[in-house]
Amino acid sequence: MEDMLNLDMSNLQLKNGITLAELSSGSEFELQKEDTFYDIKENDQLNKEEFDRIYNSNSHSDEEDLNPIDLASTSFQEIAKNMKNISPDGGVMKKLLKRGYGPLVAENSIIDVHYNAYFEYSDDPFDSSHLRNQSFKYKMGSGRAIPGWEIALLTMSKGEKSRFLIRPDYGFREIGCPPRVPQNATALFIIELLNISDQIGINDFYLLNEDDRHQVSFDYINKLVHSEKLQGTKFFTQKQFKKAFNKYKQAANLLESCHLESDKEERECQRILVDLNLNMALCCLRLTHSTRAITYSRKVLNMDKNNAKALFRLGQAFHQLGQFNEAKKYLCKAQKILPKDSSIQKELKQVKENEQKFQFIEADVYKKMLSGLETNKKDVSTAESPVSESDAVSKEFQNSVTKYLENFADDKCQDECPLPTYSMSEAEMNFVLETVHSMSLNVVQSGSGQNSTIRITKNIPSFQDEQVLLS
């Protein structure tokens, strides 16, 4: 019997099932001791952080819900009675509202918080990340926050929510920050720690102020840039040129805004920027955004005036625009630097062929247009009754313009072509515009009167800001 009383009943179970009737009749039953261990599969286990988070979220309620404070009628002296001193002289007081999990905030870490800040006898916050709908990211030790914040945050862990009273000597000093912060003001902060990181991410970087950005080392920025560049190249190989461009652009923006501390870092930064701008130019070419390709290629030449790839990209961009002389100029410069490069040779040959083809087509179109004009004038002068606009344009004129625009639309190397406007009648001009519209092309006009010129352009996909071999 004594053995039975000393048994640990928490892990005993019936060996065989028993009914209520059998139990009432005094039937005997047999117990067996259950094993005290379980075969837990690896996927069933919780890591320590997950366990702490679940445990703390269930066992610690937010004190504000259980015992709310009326800030409008409660003095800071009364509030401080239930708080703990976390500074040497009582300048910073703390009250835990919700327990966090994991390690405490460390020096030099990046923290992400939500907070509200109040003055005494006011329930209207004078500062609040909640009202801005954006959490506050801060690099510990940067000195961007008041001293009391640093002391308060070092006592917090991830997921924690606490209330802090911060005296003026740990806060905004005696002078305050008029008119927003009065002189010699104690402030109450309710802070919730959302995240802690010992490394800054690319999105975190842009949320830091300029002083904090300068504290991020070039080596670490370079790692972020390398990651963005790899993602950009992945998108490029998948022919997702817009996404690739945005990744390269983001990497370039990082480098252009980072703080460089030596000539060595400056040279390395410039080398990477050359590669990124070349890649952005190539993306623009693939998206037939020729003018942007010119911009990024020229950026490279400003850093490296003899960069063959930049000269090649410029030649390709001017080729797309139908500016054959400019295309040949830059391609020939690239060829002088890389005389045996097959890509440059092939592009230069194609430019010369397209130039001859379009010169022939343009001459033929102009001739037929002028011929059509003379026919139209004769038809109009001898007509006995008014005619419609379409009838006022000769068939030869219509055929010539249509053929010219079809050749342009089908040529993948061109995204722009000129069109003569001198001596055109209003009916002929309207016919040109209607034909351009029907082919989903665009018209860009510059100048006026006899100096007026029209350029026909293809629809160019737009993308945000936002080789043939990639750098």
Coordinates of C-alpha atoms in Angstrom, one line a residue:
M1 CA 0.0 0.0 0.0
E2 CA 2.8 2.3 0.9
D3 CA 4.4 1.6 -2.5
M4 CA 1.1 2.6 -4.1
L5 CA 1.0 5.8 -2.2
N6 CA 4.5 6.7 -3.2
L7 CA 3.8 6.0 -6.9
D8 CA 4.0 9.0 -9.2
M9 CA 0.4 8.9 -10.7
S10 CA 1.1 11.4 -13.4
N11 CA 2.5 8.9 -15.8
L12 CA 0.3 5.8 -14.9
Q13 CA -2.3 4.4 -17.3
L14 CA -4.6 1.4 -17.6
K15 CA -3.1 -1.6 -19.2
N16 CA -6.5 -2.7 -20.6
G17 CA -9.7 -0.7 -21.0
I18 CA -12.5 -0.9 -18.3
T19 CA -16.2 0.0 -18.4
L20 CA -18.0 2.0 -15.8
A21 CA -20.1 -1.2 -14.9
E22 CA -17.0 -3.2 -14.3
L23 CA -15.5 -0.5 -12.1
S24 CA -18.8 -0.3 -10.0
S25 CA -18.9 -4.1 -9.6
G26 CA -15.4 -4.2 -8.0
S27 CA -13.6 -5.7 -10.9
E28 CA -9.8 -5.8 -10.6
F29 CA -7.7 -3.7 -13.1
E30 CA -4.0 -3.5 -13.8
L31 CA -1.9 -0.4 -14.1
Q32 CA 1.3 0.1 -16.1
K33 CA 3.8 2.8 -15.9
E34 CA 4.1 5.0 -19.0
D35 CA 7.5 5.7 -20.4
T36 CA 8.6 9.2 -19.5
F37 CA 10.2 10.1 -22.9
Y38 CA 8.7 10.6 -26.3
D39 CA 10.2 10.1 -29.8
I40 CA 9.9 13.7 -31.0
K41 CA 10.6 14.2 -34.6
E42 CA 13.0 17.0 -35.6
N43 CA 10.3 18.9 -37.4
D44 CA 8.1 18.9 -34.2
Q45 CA 10.7 20.7 -32.1
L46 CA 10.5 24.4 -31.3
N47 CA 13.6 26.4 -31.2
K48 CA 14.3 28.4 -28.0
E49 CA 13.2 31.7 -29.6
E50 CA 9.9 30.3 -30.8
F51 CA 9.2 28.7 -27.4
D52 CA 10.0 32.0 -25.5
R53 CA 7.8 34.0 -27.9
I54 CA 4.8 31.6 -27.5
Y55 CA 5.3 31.3 -23.7
N56 CA 5.7 35.0 -23.1
S57 CA 2.8 36.0 -25.3
N58 CA 0.5 33.7 -23.4
S59 CA 1.6 34.2 -19.9
H60 CA 2.2 37.9 -19.8
S61 CA -0.6 40.3 -20.5
D62 CA -0.1 43.9 -21.4
E63 CA -0.4 45.9 -18.2
E64 CA -2.1 48.8 -19.9
D65 CA -5.1 46.6 -20.6
L66 CA -5.2 45.4 -17.0
N67 CA -4.4 48.6 -15.2
P68 CA -4.5 51.6 -17.6
I69 CA -3.2 55.0 -16.6
D70 CA -5.1 58.2 -17.2
L71 CA -2.2 60.3 -18.3
A72 CA -4.3 63.4 -18.4
S73 CA -5.0 63.3 -14.6
T74 CA -2.0 61.3 -13.2
S75 CA 1.2 63.0 -12.2
F76 CA 4.6 61.6 -13.3
Q77 CA 5.5 61.4 -9.6
E78 CA 2.6 59.0 -9.1
I79 CA 3.5 57.0 -12.2
A80 CA 7.1 56.7 -11.0
K81 CA 6.0 54.9 -7.8
N82 CA 5.5 51.7 -9.7
M83 CA 8.7 52.0 -11.8
K84 CA 12.2 50.7 -11.4
N85 CA 15.3 52.9 -11.6
I86 CA 17.6 51.8 -14.5
S87 CA 20.1 54.7 -14.3
P88 CA 22.6 55.6 -11.5
D89 CA 20.7 58.5 -10.2
G90 CA 17.1 57.8 -11.0
G91 CA 17.1 59.8 -14.2
V92 CA 15.5 57.0 -16.2
M93 CA 12.7 54.9 -14.7
K94 CA 11.2 51.7 -16.3
K95 CA 7.9 49.8 -16.0
L96 CA 7.7 46.5 -17.9
L97 CA 4.3 46.2 -19.7
K98 CA 4.9 43.1 -21.9
R99 CA 7.9 40.8 -21.6
G100 CA 10.0 40.2 -24.6
Y101 CA 12.2 37.2 -25.6
G102 CA 15.7 36.5 -26.7
P103 CA 18.8 38.6 -25.8
L104 CA 18.9 42.2 -24.8
V105 CA 19.7 45.0 -27.2
A106 CA 23.5 45.2 -27.7
E107 CA 25.6 48.2 -28.4
N108 CA 26.0 49.1 -32.1
S109 CA 23.0 47.0 -33.0
I110 CA 20.2 48.2 -35.3
I111 CA 16.8 48.4 -33.5
D112 CA 13.3 48.9 -34.9
V113 CA 10.7 50.3 -32.5
H114 CA 7.3 51.9 -32.3
Y115 CA 6.8 54.5 -29.6
N116 CA 4.6 57.3 -28.2
A117 CA 6.0 60.2 -26.2
Y118 CA 4.0 62.3 -23.6
F119 CA 4.5 65.3 -21.4
E120 CA 3.0 65.4 -17.9
Y121 CA -0.8 65.7 -17.7
S122 CA -1.2 65.1 -21.4
D123 CA -2.7 62.0 -23.1
D124 CA -1.9 63.6 -26.5
P125 CA 1.6 62.4 -27.7
F126 CA 4.0 65.1 -28.7
D127 CA 5.9 62.5 -30.8
S128 CA 4.7 59.2 -32.1
S129 CA 5.8 56.7 -34.7
H130 CA 2.3 55.3 -34.7
L131 CA 0.9 58.6 -35.9
R132 CA 3.4 58.6 -38.7
N133 CA 2.5 55.0 -39.6
Q134 CA 6.2 54.1 -39.7
S135 CA 8.4 52.4 -37.2
F136 CA 11.6 54.1 -36.1
K137 CA 14.9 52.5 -37.0
Y138 CA 17.9 53.5 -34.9
K139 CA 21.6 52.5 -34.7
M140 CA 22.6 52.2 -31.1
G141 CA 25.6 54.4 -30.1
S142 CA 25.0 56.8 -33.0
G143 CA 24.0 59.6 -30.6
R144 CA 21.0 60.5 -32.7
A145 CA 18.5 59.9 -29.8
I146 CA 18.4 61.5 -26.3
P147 CA 20.8 59.8 -23.8
G148 CA 17.8 58.3 -21.8
W149 CA 16.7 56.4 -24.9
E150 CA 20.1 54.6 -25.2
I151 CA 19.8 53.6 -21.5
A152 CA 16.2 52.4 -21.9
L153 CA 16.7 50.4 -25.1
L154 CA 19.7 48.5 -23.7
T155 CA 17.4 47.0 -21.1
M156 CA 14.9 45.7 -23.7
S157 CA 14.5 42.5 -25.6
K158 CA 12.7 41.7 -28.9
G159 CA 8.9 41.9 -28.5
E160 CA 9.1 43.8 -25.2
K161 CA 6.9 46.8 -24.5
S162 CA 7.8 49.1 -21.6
R163 CA 7.1 52.5 -20.1
F164 CA 10.0 54.9 -19.4
L165 CA 10.2 58.2 -17.5
I166 CA 13.1 60.3 -18.7
R167 CA 14.3 63.3 -16.8
P168 CA 15.5 66.5 -18.6
D169 CA 19.2 65.8 -17.9
Y170 CA 18.7 62.4 -19.7
G171 CA 16.3 63.9 -22.3
F172 CA 16.0 67.3 -23.9
R173 CA 18.0 69.2 -21.3
E174 CA 17.0 72.4 -19.6
I175 CA 16.5 74.3 -22.8
G176 CA 14.2 71.8 -24.4
C177 CA 13.3 72.1 -28.1
P178 CA 10.8 75.0 -28.3
P179 CA 8.0 75.2 -29.3
R180 CA 7.5 71.4 -29.5
V181 CA 9.4 70.5 -26.3
P182 CA 9.2 73.0 -23.4
Q183 CA 12.1 73.8 -21.1
N184 CA 13.2 71.4 -18.4
A185 CA 10.6 68.8 -19.4
T186 CA 10.4 65.3 -18.1
A187 CA 8.9 62.9 -20.8
L188 CA 7.2 59.6 -20.6
F189 CA 7.9 57.1 -23.5
I190 CA 6.0 53.9 -24.2
I191 CA 8.3 51.9 -26.4
E192 CA 7.7 48.6 -28.2
L193 CA 10.8 46.8 -29.5
L194 CA 9.9 45.2 -32.9
N195 CA 13.3 43.9 -34.0
I196 CA 17.0 43.8 -33.2
S197 CA 19.7 43.2 -35.8
D198 CA 23.5 43.2 -35.6
Q199 CA 23.6 43.9 -39.4
I200 CA 21.9 46.6 -41.4
G201 CA 19.9 45.6 -44.5
I202 CA 19.5 47.5 -47.6
N203 CA 16.0 48.9 -46.7
D204 CA 17.3 49.8 -43.2
F205 CA 20.1 51.8 -44.7
Y206 CA 17.7 54.2 -46.5
L207 CA 15.8 54.7 -43.2
L208 CA 18.8 55.9 -41.4
N209 CA 19.8 59.6 -41.3
E210 CA 22.9 60.8 -43.0
D211 CA 25.0 60.7 -39.8
D212 CA 24.0 57.0 -39.2
R213 CA 24.8 56.1 -42.8
H214 CA 28.3 57.4 -42.4
Q215 CA 28.9 55.0 -39.6
V216 CA 28.1 52.0 -41.8
S217 CA 31.4 50.7 -43.2
F218 CA 32.2 50.6 -46.9
D219 CA 33.0 46.9 -46.6
Y220 CA 29.5 46.2 -45.4
I221 CA 27.9 48.4 -48.0
N222 CA 30.0 46.5 -50.6
K223 CA 28.4 43.2 -49.4
L224 CA 24.9 44.7 -49.9
V225 CA 25.8 46.0 -53.3
H226 CA 27.2 42.6 -54.4
S227 CA 24.0 40.9 -53.3
E228 CA 21.9 43.4 -55.2
K229 CA 24.1 43.0 -58.3
L230 CA 23.8 39.2 -58.2
Q231 CA 20.0 39.5 -58.1
G232 CA 20.1 42.0 -61.0
T233 CA 22.1 39.6 -63.1
K234 CA 19.7 36.8 -62.3
F235 CA 16.8 38.9 -63.5
F236 CA 18.8 39.8 -66.6
T237 CA 19.4 36.2 -67.6
Q238 CA 15.7 35.6 -67.1
K239 CA 15.1 38.5 -69.6
Q240 CA 13.3 40.5 -66.8
F241 CA 15.2 43.6 -67.8
K242 CA 13.1 46.1 -65.8
K243 CA 13.6 44.2 -62.6
A244 CA 17.3 43.8 -63.4
F245 CA 17.7 47.6 -64.0
N246 CA 16.0 48.4 -60.6
K247 CA 18.4 46.1 -58.8
Y248 CA 21.5 47.6 -60.5
K249 CA 20.1 51.1 -59.8
Q250 CA 19.5 50.3 -56.1
A251 CA 23.1 49.0 -55.8
A252 CA 24.4 52.2 -57.5
N253 CA 22.4 54.4 -55.2
L254 CA 23.9 52.6 -52.2
L255 CA 27.4 53.3 -53.4
E256 CA 26.7 56.9 -54.3
S257 CA 25.4 57.6 -50.8
C258 CA 27.9 55.8 -48.7
H259 CA 30.8 57.4 -46.8
L260 CA 34.3 56.7 -48.1
E261 CA 37.3 57.0 -45.8
S262 CA 40.3 56.4 -48.1
D263 CA 41.5 56.7 -51.7
K264 CA 41.5 52.9 -51.8
E265 CA 37.7 52.8 -51.0
E266 CA 37.1 55.5 -53.5
R267 CA 38.8 53.6 -56.3
E268 CA 36.9 50.4 -55.5
C269 CA 33.6 52.3 -55.3
Q270 CA 34.3 53.8 -58.7
R271 CA 35.2 50.5 -60.2
I272 CA 31.9 49.0 -59.1
L273 CA 29.9 52.0 -60.3
V274 CA 31.4 51.6 -63.7
D275 CA 30.2 48.0 -63.9
L276 CA 26.7 48.9 -62.6
N277 CA 26.2 51.8 -65.0
L278 CA 27.3 49.6 -67.9
N279 CA 24.7 47.0 -66.8
M280 CA 22.0 49.7 -66.5
A281 CA 22.8 50.9 -70.0
L282 CA 22.5 47.4 -71.3
C283 CA 19.1 47.0 -69.6
C284 CA 18.0 50.2 -71.2
L285 CA 19.1 49.0 -74.6
R286 CA 17.1 45.7 -74.2
L287 CA 14.1 47.9 -73.2
T288 CA 14.7 50.1 -76.3
H289 CA 15.1 53.1 -73.9
S290 CA 17.9 54.5 -76.0
T291 CA 18.2 57.9 -74.4
R292 CA 18.7 56.4 -70.9
A293 CA 21.3 54.0 -72.3
I294 CA 23.2 57.1 -73.5
T295 CA 22.9 58.7 -70.1
Y296 CA 24.4 55.7 -68.2
S297 CA 27.1 55.1 -70.8
R298 CA 28.2 58.7 -70.5
K299 CA 28.4 58.3 -66.8
V300 CA 30.9 55.6 -67.3
L301 CA 33.0 57.7 -69.7
N302 CA 33.1 60.4 -67.0
M303 CA 34.8 57.9 -64.8
D304 CA 36.8 56.1 -67.4
K305 CA 37.0 58.0 -70.7
N306 CA 38.5 55.0 -72.6
N307 CA 36.0 52.4 -71.5
A308 CA 35.4 50.3 -74.6
K309 CA 32.1 48.9 -73.3
A310 CA 30.7 52.3 -72.7
L311 CA 31.6 53.5 -76.2
F312 CA 30.1 50.3 -77.6
R313 CA 26.8 50.9 -75.6
L314 CA 26.7 54.5 -76.9
G315 CA 27.1 53.2 -80.5
Q316 CA 24.3 50.8 -79.9
A317 CA 22.0 53.5 -78.4
F318 CA 22.6 55.9 -81.3
H319 CA 22.0 53.1 -83.7
Q320 CA 18.6 52.5 -82.1
L321 CA 17.8 56.2 -82.5
G322 CA 18.7 56.1 -86.2
Q323 CA 21.6 58.6 -85.7
F324 CA 24.0 56.6 -87.8
N325 CA 26.9 59.1 -87.8
E326 CA 27.0 59.3 -84.0
A327 CA 26.7 55.5 -83.8
K328 CA 29.6 55.0 -86.2
K329 CA 31.7 57.6 -84.3
Y330 CA 31.4 55.8 -81.0
L331 CA 31.7 52.3 -82.4
C332 CA 34.9 53.3 -84.3
K333 CA 36.3 54.6 -81.0
A334 CA 35.5 51.3 -79.3
Q335 CA 37.1 49.4 -82.2
K336 CA 40.3 51.3 -81.8
I337 CA 40.6 50.1 -78.2
L338 CA 39.4 46.6 -79.0
P339 CA 40.2 46.1 -82.7
K340 CA 39.5 42.4 -82.7
D341 CA 36.2 42.4 -80.8
S342 CA 33.6 40.6 -82.9
S343 CA 30.6 42.3 -81.3
I344 CA 31.8 45.7 -82.2
Q345 CA 32.6 44.6 -85.8
K346 CA 29.2 43.1 -86.2
E347 CA 27.4 46.2 -84.8
L348 CA 29.4 48.6 -87.0
K349 CA 28.6 46.5 -90.1
Q350 CA 24.9 46.5 -89.2
V351 CA 24.9 50.3 -88.7
K352 CA 26.4 50.8 -92.2
E353 CA 23.9 48.5 -93.8
N354 CA 20.9 50.1 -92.1
E355 CA 22.2 53.6 -93.0
Q356 CA 22.4 52.7 -96.7
K357 CA 19.0 51.0 -96.6
F358 CA 17.3 54.0 -94.9
Q359 CA 19.0 56.5 -97.1
F360 CA 17.6 54.7 -100.1
I361 CA 14.1 54.4 -98.6
E362 CA 14.1 58.0 -97.5
A363 CA 15.2 59.3 -100.9
D364 CA 12.5 57.1 -102.5
V365 CA 9.8 58.2 -100.1
Y366 CA 10.7 61.9 -100.4
K367 CA 10.7 61.6 -104.2
K368 CA 7.3 59.9 -104.2
M369 CA 5.9 62.3 -101.6
L370 CA 6.9 65.3 -103.7
S371 CA 5.6 63.6 -106.8
G372 CA 2.3 63.0 -105.0
L373 CA 2.2 66.6 -104.0
E374 CA 2.4 67.8 -107.6
T375 CA -0.4 65.3 -108.5
N376 CA -2.5 66.5 -105.6
K377 CA -2.1 70.2 -106.6
K378 CA -3.1 69.4 -110.2
D379 CA -6.1 67.4 -109.0
V380 CA -7.2 70.2 -106.7
S381 CA -6.9 73.0 -109.3
T382 CA -8.9 71.1 -111.9
A383 CA -11.6 69.8 -109.6
E384 CA -15.1 71.0 -110.3
S385 CA -16.4 70.1 -106.8
P386 CA -15.0 69.7 -103.3
V387 CA -13.3 66.4 -102.4
S388 CA -12.8 64.6 -99.1
E389 CA -9.4 64.7 -97.3
S390 CA -8.6 61.1 -98.2
D391 CA -9.4 61.8 -101.9
A392 CA -7.1 64.8 -101.8
V393 CA -4.1 62.5 -101.1
S394 CA -2.7 60.6 -104.0
K395 CA -2.5 56.8 -103.9
E396 CA 1.2 57.1 -104.6
F397 CA 1.7 59.3 -101.6
Q398 CA -0.4 57.0 -99.4
N399 CA 1.6 53.9 -100.6
S400 CA 5.0 55.6 -100.1
V401 CA 4.2 56.7 -96.6
T402 CA 2.7 53.4 -95.5
K403 CA 5.6 51.4 -96.9
Y404 CA 8.1 53.8 -95.2
L405 CA 6.4 53.4 -91.8
E406 CA 6.0 49.6 -92.2
N407 CA 9.8 49.3 -92.8
F408 CA 10.5 51.4 -89.8
A409 CA 8.1 49.4 -87.6
D410 CA 9.6 46.1 -88.7
D411 CA 13.2 47.1 -88.1
K412 CA 14.2 46.0 -84.6
C413 CA 17.3 48.2 -84.6
Q414 CA 15.4 51.4 -85.0
D415 CA 13.2 53.1 -82.5
E416 CA 13.1 56.5 -84.2
C417 CA 13.0 57.9 -87.7
P418 CA 12.6 61.3 -89.3
L419 CA 9.7 62.4 -91.7
P420 CA 9.8 65.4 -94.0
T421 CA 7.0 67.9 -93.4
Y422 CA 7.8 70.7 -95.8
S423 CA 5.4 71.2 -98.7
M424 CA 2.9 68.8 -97.2
S425 CA -0.8 69.8 -97.4
E426 CA -3.1 69.6 -94.4
A427 CA -4.7 66.5 -95.9
E428 CA -1.4 64.8 -96.4
M429 CA -0.3 65.6 -92.8
N430 CA -3.5 64.2 -91.5
F431 CA -3.0 61.0 -93.5
V432 CA 0.5 60.6 -92.0
L433 CA -0.8 61.1 -88.5
E434 CA -3.7 58.6 -89.0
T435 CA -1.3 56.0 -90.4
V436 CA 1.2 56.5 -87.5
H437 CA -1.7 56.1 -85.0
S438 CA -3.0 53.0 -86.7
M439 CA 0.5 51.4 -86.4
S440 CA 0.6 52.3 -82.7
L441 CA 3.6 54.6 -83.3
N442 CA 4.2 58.0 -81.8
V443 CA 4.8 61.4 -83.3
V444 CA 7.3 63.9 -81.8
Q445 CA 7.3 67.4 -83.4
S446 CA 10.0 70.0 -83.0
G447 CA 10.4 73.5 -84.5
S448 CA 7.7 75.4 -86.4
G449 CA 7.0 76.6 -89.9
Q450 CA 9.7 75.7 -92.5
N451 CA 12.0 74.6 -89.6
S452 CA 9.4 72.1 -88.4
T453 CA 10.5 68.5 -88.2
I454 CA 8.7 65.3 -87.2
R455 CA 10.2 62.2 -85.7
I456 CA 8.3 58.9 -85.6
T457 CA 9.0 56.8 -82.5
K458 CA 8.1 53.4 -81.3
N459 CA 6.3 52.8 -78.0
I460 CA 9.1 52.5 -75.4
P461 CA 8.3 50.7 -72.2
S462 CA 8.8 52.9 -69.1
F463 CA 10.3 51.6 -65.9
Q464 CA 11.2 53.0 -62.5
D465 CA 14.4 54.3 -61.3
E466 CA 13.6 52.9 -60.3
Q467 CA 27.4 41.6 -73.5
V468 CA 26.0 41.3 -74.8
L469 CA 28.3 40.4 -71.8
L470 CA 27.3 41.7 -68.3
S471 CA 30.0 43.4 -66.2

